[in-house]
PDB file of C-alpha atoms in Angstrom:
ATOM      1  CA  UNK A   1      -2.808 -34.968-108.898  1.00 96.00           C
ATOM      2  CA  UNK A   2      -6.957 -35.537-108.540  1.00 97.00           C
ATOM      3  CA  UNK A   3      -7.906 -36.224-105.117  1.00 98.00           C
ATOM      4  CA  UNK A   4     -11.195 -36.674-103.349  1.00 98.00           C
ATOM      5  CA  UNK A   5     -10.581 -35.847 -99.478  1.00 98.00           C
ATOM      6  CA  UNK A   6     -13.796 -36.845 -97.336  1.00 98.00           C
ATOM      7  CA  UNK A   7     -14.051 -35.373 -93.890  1.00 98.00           C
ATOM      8  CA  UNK A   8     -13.823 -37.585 -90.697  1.00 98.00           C
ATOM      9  CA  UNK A   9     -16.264 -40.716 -89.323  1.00 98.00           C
ATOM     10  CA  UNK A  10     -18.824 -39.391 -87.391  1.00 98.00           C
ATOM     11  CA  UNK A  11     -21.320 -41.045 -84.801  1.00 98.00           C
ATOM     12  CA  UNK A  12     -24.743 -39.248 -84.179  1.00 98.00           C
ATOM     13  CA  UNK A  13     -27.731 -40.030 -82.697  1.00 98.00           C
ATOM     14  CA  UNK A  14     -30.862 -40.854 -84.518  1.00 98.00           C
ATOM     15  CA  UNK A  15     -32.639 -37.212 -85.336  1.00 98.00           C
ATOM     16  CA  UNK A  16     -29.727 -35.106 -85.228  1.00 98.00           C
ATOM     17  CA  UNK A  17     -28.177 -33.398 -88.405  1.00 98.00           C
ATOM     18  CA  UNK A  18     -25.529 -34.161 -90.430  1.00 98.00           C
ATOM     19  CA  UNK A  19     -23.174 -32.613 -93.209  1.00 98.00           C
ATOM     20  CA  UNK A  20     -20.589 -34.187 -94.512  1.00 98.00           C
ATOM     21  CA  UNK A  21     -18.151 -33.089 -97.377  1.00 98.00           C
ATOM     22  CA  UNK A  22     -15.726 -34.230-100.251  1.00 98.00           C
ATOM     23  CA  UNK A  23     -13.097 -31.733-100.970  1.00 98.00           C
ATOM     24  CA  UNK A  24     -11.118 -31.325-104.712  1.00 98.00           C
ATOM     25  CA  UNK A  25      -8.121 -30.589-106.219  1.00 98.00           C
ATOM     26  CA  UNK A  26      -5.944 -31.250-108.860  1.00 98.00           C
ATOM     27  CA  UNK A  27      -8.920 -30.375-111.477  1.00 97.00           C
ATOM     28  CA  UNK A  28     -11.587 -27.847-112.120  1.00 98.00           C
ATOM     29  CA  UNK A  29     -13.864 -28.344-109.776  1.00 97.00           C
ATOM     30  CA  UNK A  30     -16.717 -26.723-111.354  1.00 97.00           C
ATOM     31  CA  UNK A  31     -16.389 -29.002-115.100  1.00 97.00           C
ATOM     32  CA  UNK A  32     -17.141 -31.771-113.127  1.00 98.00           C
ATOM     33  CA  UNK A  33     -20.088 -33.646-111.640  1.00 97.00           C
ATOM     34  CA  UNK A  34     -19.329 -35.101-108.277  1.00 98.00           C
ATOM     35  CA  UNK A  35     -21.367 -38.110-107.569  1.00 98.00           C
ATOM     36  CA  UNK A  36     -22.365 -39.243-104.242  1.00 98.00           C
ATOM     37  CA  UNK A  37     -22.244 -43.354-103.235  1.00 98.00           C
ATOM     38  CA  UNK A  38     -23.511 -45.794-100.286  1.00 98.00           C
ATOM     39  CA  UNK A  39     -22.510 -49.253 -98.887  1.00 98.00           C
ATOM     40  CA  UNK A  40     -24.574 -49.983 -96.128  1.00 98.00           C
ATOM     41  CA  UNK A  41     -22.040 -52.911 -93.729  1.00 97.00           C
ATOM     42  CA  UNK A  42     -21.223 -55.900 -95.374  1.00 95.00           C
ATOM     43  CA  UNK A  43     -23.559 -54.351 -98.190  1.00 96.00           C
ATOM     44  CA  UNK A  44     -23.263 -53.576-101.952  1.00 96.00           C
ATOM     45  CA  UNK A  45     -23.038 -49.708-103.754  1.00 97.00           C
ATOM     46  CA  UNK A  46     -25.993 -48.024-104.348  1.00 97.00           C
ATOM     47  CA  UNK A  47     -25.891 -44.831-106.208  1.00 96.00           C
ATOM     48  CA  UNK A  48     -27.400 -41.875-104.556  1.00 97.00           C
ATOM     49  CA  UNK A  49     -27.183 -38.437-106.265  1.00 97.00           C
ATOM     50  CA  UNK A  50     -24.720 -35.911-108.122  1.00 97.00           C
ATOM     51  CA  UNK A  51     -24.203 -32.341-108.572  1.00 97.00           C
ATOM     52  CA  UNK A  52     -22.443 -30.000-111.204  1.00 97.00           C
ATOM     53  CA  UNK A  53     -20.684 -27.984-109.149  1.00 97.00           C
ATOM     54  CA  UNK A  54     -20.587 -25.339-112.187  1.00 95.00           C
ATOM     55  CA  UNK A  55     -24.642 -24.329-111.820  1.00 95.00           C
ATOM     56  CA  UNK A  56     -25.301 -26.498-108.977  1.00 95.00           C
ATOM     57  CA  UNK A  57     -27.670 -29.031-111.205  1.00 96.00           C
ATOM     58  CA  UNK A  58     -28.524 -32.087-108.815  1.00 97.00           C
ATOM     59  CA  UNK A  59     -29.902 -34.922-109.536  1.00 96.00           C
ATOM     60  CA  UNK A  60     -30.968 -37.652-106.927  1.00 96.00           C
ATOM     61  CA  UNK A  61     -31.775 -41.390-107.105  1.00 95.00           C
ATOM     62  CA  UNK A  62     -35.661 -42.096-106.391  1.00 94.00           C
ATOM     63  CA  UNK A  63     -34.424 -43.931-103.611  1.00 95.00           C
ATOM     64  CA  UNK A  64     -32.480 -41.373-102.341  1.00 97.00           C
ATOM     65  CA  UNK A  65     -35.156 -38.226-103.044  1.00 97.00           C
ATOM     66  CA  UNK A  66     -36.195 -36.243-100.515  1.00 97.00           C
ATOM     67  CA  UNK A  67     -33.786 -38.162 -97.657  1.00 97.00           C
ATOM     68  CA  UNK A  68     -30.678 -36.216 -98.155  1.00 98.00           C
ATOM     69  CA  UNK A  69     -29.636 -32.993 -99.973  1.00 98.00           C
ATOM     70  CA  UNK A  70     -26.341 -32.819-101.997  1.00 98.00           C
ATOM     71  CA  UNK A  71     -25.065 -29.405-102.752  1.00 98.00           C
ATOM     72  CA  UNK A  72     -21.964 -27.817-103.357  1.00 98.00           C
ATOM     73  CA  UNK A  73     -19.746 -24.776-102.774  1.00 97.00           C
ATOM     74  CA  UNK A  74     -16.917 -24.027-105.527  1.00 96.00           C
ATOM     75  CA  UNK A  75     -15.235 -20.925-103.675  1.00 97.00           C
ATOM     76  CA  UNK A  76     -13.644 -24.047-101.999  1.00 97.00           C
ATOM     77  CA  UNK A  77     -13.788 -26.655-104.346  1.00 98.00           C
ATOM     78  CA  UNK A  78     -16.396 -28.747-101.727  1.00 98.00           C
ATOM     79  CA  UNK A  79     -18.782 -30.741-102.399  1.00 98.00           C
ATOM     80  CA  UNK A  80     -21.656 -31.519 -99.065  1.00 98.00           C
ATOM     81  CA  UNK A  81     -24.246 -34.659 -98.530  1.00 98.00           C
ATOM     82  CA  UNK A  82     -26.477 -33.787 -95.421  1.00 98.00           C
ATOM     83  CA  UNK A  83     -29.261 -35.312 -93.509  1.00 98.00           C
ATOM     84  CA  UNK A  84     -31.475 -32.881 -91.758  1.00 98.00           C
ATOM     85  CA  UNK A  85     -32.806 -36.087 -89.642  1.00 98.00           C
ATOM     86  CA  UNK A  86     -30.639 -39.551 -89.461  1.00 98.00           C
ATOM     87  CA  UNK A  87     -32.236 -42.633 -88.806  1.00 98.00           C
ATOM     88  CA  UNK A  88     -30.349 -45.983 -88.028  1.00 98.00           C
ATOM     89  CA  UNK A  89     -30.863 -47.141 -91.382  1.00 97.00           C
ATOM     90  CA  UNK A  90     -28.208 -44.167 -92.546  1.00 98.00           C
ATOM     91  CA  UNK A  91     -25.312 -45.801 -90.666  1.00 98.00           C
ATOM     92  CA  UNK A  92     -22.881 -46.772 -93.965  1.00 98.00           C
ATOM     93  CA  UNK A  93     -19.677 -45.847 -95.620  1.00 98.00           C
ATOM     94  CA  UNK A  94     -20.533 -42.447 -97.836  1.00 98.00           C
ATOM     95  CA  UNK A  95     -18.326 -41.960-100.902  1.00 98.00           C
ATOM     96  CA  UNK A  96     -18.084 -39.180-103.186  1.00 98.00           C
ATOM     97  CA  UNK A  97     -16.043 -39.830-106.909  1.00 98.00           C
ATOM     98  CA  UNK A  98     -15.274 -37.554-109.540  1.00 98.00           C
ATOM     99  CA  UNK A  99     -17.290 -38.213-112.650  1.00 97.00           C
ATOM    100  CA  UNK A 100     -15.668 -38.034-116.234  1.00 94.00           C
ATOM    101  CA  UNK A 101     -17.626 -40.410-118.124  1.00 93.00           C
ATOM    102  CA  UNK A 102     -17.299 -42.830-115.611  1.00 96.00           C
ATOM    103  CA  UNK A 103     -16.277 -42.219-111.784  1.00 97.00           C
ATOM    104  CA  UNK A 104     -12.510 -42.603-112.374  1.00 97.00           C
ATOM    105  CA  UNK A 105     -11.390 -40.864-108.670  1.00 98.00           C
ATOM    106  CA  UNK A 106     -12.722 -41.589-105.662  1.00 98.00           C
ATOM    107  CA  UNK A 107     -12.541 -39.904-102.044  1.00 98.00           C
ATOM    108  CA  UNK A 108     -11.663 -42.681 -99.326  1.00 98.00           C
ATOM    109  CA  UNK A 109     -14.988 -42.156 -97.966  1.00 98.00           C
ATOM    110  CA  UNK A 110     -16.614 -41.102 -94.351  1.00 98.00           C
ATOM    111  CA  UNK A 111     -18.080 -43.799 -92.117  1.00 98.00           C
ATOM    112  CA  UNK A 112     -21.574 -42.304 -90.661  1.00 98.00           C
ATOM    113  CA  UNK A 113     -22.706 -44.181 -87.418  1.00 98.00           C
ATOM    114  CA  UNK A 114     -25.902 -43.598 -86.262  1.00 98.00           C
ATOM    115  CA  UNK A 115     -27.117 -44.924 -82.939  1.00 97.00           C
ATOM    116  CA  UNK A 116     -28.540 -44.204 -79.803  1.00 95.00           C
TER     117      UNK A 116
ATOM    118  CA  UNK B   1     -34.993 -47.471-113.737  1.00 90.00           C
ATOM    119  CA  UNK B   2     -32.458 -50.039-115.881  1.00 95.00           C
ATOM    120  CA  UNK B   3     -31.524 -52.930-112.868  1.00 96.00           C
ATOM    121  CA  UNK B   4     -28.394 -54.987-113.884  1.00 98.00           C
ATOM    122  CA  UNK B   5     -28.354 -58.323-112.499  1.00 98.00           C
ATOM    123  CA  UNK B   6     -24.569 -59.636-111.939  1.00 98.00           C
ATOM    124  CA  UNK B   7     -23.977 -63.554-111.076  1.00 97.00           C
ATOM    125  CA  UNK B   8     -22.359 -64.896-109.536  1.00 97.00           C
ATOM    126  CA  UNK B   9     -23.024 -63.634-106.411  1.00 97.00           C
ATOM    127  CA  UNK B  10     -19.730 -65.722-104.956  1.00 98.00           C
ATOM    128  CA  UNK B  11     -16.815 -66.721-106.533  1.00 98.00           C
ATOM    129  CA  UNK B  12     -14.432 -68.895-105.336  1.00 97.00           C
ATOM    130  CA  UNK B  13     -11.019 -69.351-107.428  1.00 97.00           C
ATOM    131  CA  UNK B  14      -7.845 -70.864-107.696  1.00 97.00           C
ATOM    132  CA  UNK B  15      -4.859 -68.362-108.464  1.00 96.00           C
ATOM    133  CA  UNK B  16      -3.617 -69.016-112.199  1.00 97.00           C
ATOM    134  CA  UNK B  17      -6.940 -69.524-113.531  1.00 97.00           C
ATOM    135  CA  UNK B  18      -9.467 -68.238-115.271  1.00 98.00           C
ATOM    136  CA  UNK B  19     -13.015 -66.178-113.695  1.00 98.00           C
ATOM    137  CA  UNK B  20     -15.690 -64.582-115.085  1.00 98.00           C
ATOM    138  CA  UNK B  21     -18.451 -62.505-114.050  1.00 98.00           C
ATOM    139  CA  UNK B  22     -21.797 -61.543-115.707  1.00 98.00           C
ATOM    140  CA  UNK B  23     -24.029 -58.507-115.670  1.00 98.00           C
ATOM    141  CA  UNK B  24     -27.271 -58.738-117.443  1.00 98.00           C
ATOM    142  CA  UNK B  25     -29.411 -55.703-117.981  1.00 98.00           C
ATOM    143  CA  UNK B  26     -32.722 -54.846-117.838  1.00 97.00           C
ATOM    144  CA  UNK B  27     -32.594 -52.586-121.093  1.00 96.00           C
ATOM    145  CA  UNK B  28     -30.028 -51.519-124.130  1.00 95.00           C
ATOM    146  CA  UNK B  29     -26.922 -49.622-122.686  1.00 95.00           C
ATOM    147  CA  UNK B  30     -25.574 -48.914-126.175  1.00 94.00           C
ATOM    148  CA  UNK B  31     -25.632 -45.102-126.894  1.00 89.00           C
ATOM    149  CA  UNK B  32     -27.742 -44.742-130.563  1.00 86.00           C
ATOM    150  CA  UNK B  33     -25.671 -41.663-130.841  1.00 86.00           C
ATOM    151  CA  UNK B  34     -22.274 -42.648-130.898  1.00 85.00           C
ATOM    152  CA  UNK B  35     -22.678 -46.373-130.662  1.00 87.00           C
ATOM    153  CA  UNK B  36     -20.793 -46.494-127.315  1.00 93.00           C
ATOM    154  CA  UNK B  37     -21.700 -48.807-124.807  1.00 96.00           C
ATOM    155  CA  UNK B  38     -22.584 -47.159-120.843  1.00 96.00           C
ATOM    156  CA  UNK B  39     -21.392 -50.195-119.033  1.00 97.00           C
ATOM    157  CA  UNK B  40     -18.305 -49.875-116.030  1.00 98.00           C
ATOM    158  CA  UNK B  41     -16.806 -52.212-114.333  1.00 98.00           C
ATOM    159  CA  UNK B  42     -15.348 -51.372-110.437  1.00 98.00           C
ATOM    160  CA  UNK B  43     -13.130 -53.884-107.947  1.00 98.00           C
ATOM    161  CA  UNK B  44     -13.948 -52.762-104.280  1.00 98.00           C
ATOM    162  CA  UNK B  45     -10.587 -53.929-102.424  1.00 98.00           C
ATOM    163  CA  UNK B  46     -10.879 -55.173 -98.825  1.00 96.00           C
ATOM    164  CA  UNK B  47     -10.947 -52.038 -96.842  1.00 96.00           C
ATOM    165  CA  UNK B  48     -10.833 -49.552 -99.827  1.00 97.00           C
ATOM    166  CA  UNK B  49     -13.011 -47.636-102.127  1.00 98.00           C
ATOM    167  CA  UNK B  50     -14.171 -48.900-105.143  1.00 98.00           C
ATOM    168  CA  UNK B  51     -11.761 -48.127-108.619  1.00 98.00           C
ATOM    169  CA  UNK B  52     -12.281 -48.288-111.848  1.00 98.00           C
ATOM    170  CA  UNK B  53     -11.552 -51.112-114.133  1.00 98.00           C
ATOM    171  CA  UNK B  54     -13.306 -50.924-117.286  1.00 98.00           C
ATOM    172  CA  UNK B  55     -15.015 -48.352-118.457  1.00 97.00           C
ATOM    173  CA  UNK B  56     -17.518 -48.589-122.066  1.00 96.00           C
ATOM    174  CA  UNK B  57     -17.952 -52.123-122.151  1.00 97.00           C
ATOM    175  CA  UNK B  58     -13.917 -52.771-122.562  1.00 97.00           C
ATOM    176  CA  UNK B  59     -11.637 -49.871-121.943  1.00 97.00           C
ATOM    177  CA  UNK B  60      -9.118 -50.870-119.217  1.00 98.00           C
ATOM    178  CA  UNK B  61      -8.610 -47.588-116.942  1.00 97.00           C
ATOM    179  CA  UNK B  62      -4.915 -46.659-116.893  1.00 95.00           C
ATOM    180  CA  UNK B  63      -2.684 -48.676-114.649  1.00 96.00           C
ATOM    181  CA  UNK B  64      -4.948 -51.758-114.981  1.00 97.00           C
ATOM    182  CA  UNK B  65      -3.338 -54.775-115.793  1.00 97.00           C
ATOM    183  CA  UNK B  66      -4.253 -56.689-119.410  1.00 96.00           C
ATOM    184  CA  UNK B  67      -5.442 -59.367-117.595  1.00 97.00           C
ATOM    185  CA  UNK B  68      -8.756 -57.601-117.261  1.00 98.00           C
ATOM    186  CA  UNK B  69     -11.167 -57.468-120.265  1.00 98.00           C
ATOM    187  CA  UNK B  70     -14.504 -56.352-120.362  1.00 98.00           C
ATOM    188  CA  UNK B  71     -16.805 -57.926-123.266  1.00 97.00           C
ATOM    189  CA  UNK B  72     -20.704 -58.353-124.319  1.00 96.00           C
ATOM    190  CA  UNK B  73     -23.002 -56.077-126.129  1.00 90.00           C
ATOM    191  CA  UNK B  74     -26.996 -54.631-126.288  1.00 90.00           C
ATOM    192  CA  UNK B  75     -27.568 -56.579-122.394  1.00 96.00           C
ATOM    193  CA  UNK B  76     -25.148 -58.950-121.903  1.00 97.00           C
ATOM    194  CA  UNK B  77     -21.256 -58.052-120.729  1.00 98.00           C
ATOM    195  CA  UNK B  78     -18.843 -60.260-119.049  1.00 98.00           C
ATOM    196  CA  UNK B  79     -15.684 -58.848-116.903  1.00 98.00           C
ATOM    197  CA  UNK B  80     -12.891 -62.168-117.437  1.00 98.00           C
ATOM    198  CA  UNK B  81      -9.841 -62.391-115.678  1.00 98.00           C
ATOM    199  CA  UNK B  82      -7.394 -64.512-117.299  1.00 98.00           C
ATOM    200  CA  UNK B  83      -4.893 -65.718-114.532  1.00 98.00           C
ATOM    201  CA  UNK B  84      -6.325 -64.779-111.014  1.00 98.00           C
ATOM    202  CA  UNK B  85      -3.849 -63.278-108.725  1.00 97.00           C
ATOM    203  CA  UNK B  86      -4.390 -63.158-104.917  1.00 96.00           C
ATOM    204  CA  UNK B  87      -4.564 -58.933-105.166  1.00 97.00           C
ATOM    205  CA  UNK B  88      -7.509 -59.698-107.106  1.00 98.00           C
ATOM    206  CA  UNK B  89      -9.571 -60.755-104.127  1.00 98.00           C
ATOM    207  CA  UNK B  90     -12.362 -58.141-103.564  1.00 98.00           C
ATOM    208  CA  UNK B  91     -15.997 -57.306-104.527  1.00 98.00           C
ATOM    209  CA  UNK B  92     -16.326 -56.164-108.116  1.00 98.00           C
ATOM    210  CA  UNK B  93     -19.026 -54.463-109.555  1.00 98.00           C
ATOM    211  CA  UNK B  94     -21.020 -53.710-112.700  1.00 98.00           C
ATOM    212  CA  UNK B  95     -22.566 -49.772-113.662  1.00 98.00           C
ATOM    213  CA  UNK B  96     -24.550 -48.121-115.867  1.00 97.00           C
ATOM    214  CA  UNK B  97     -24.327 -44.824-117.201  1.00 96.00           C
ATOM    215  CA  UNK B  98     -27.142 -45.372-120.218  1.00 94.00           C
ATOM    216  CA  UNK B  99     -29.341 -43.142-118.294  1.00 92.00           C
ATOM    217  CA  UNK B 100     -26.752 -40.032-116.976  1.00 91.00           C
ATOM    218  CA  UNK B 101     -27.176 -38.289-114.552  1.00 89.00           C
ATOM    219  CA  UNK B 102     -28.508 -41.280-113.217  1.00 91.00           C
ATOM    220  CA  UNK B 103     -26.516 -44.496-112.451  1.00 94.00           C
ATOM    221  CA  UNK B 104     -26.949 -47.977-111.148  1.00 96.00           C
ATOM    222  CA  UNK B 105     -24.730 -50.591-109.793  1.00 97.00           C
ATOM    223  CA  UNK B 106     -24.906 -54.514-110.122  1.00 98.00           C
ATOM    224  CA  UNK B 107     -25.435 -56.237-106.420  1.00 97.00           C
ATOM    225  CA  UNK B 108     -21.458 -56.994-106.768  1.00 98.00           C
ATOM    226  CA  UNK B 109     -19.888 -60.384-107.048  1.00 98.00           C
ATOM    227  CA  UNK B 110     -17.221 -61.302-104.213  1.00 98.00           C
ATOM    228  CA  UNK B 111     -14.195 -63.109-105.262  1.00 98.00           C
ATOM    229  CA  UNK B 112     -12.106 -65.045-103.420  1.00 97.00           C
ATOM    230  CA  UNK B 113      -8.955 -67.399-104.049  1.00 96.00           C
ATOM    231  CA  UNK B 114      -9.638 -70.966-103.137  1.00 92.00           C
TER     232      UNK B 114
END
């Protein structure tokens, strides 16, 4: 069975660090690109970047660039979105989804609070 | 970067009929190699993460009920749903693949049952 499992919520404070991950199974990890998604509150999706975990090629949304780093580690089928400095304005739901032609699995996603 | 413009933004309906949304793009999502057409659809339930209903213009993803259908072509696609049920009720959105690795969504239309 695929599954996506996303680590916990977290609340940090604006300028701290952040890495969050997306662990796989049920599939090769590394024949797969693993996309990363975010819904700001009461907001819609907005795509942000994905990896192939098999050479680690990333590629990020322009809006996206340069704000976060996606990278990946397939000794344990993970997949990581950090923030080396949050703002306020990163507080959303983070998803990460399987893509196969399309993103057909989904993790249940990690809620990132950021406030002071 | 291809936007995709989905309206309506809201839509209220009564269960047993008919809805329809639309997603407009700002450029061609059919594939000149294989003729395919790079255009999902996804229904964001209340409180869960998005899933896939169609995928290439009108492909229903497994377990999806035949009351979802996916048409259009070039810029123009349509998601209908034939009879509305209340476990349709959610936020449902349009992608685009055209230009992989890179995707973008539609702003999402919200349905609700009257």
């Amino acid at each position: 069975e695929v599954q996506l499992v996303q680590s916990g919520a977290e609340v940090k404070k604006p300028g701290e660090s952040l890495k969050i991950s997306c662990k796989a199974s049920g599939f090769t990890f590394t024949n797969y690109w693993i996309g990363w998604v975010r819904q700001m509150p009461g907001k819609g999706l907005e795509w942000m970047g994905i990896i192939y975990p098999g050479d680690s090629d990333t590629t990020y949304s322009p809006s996206f660039q340069g704000q976060v780093t996606i990278s990946a580690d397939k000794s344990i089928n993970t997949a990581y979105l950090q923030w080396s400095s949050l703002k306020a304005s990163d507080t959303a739901m983070y998803y990460c989804a399987r893509y196969a032609d399309t993103f057909d699995y989904w993790g249940q996603g990690t809620l990132v609070t950021v406030s002071s | 970067e291809i936007v995709l413009t989905q309206t309506p933004l809201s839509l209220p309906v009564t269960p047993g009929e008919p809805a329809s949304i639309s997603c407009r793009s700002s450029q061609s999502l059919v594939e000149s190699d294989d003729g395919d057409t790079y255009l999902d659809w996804y229904l964001q339930k209340p409180g869960q993460s998005p899933q896939l209903l169609i995928f290439s213009l009108s492909y229903r993803a497994s377990g999806v009920p035949d009351r979802f259908s996916g048409s259009g072509s070039g810029t123009d696609f349509t998601l209908k749903i034939s009879r509305v049920e209340a476990e349709d009720v959610g936020l449902y959105y349009c992608m685009q693949r055209k230009e992989f690795p890179s995707f973008t969504f539609g702003q999402g239309t919200k349905l609700e049952i009257k």
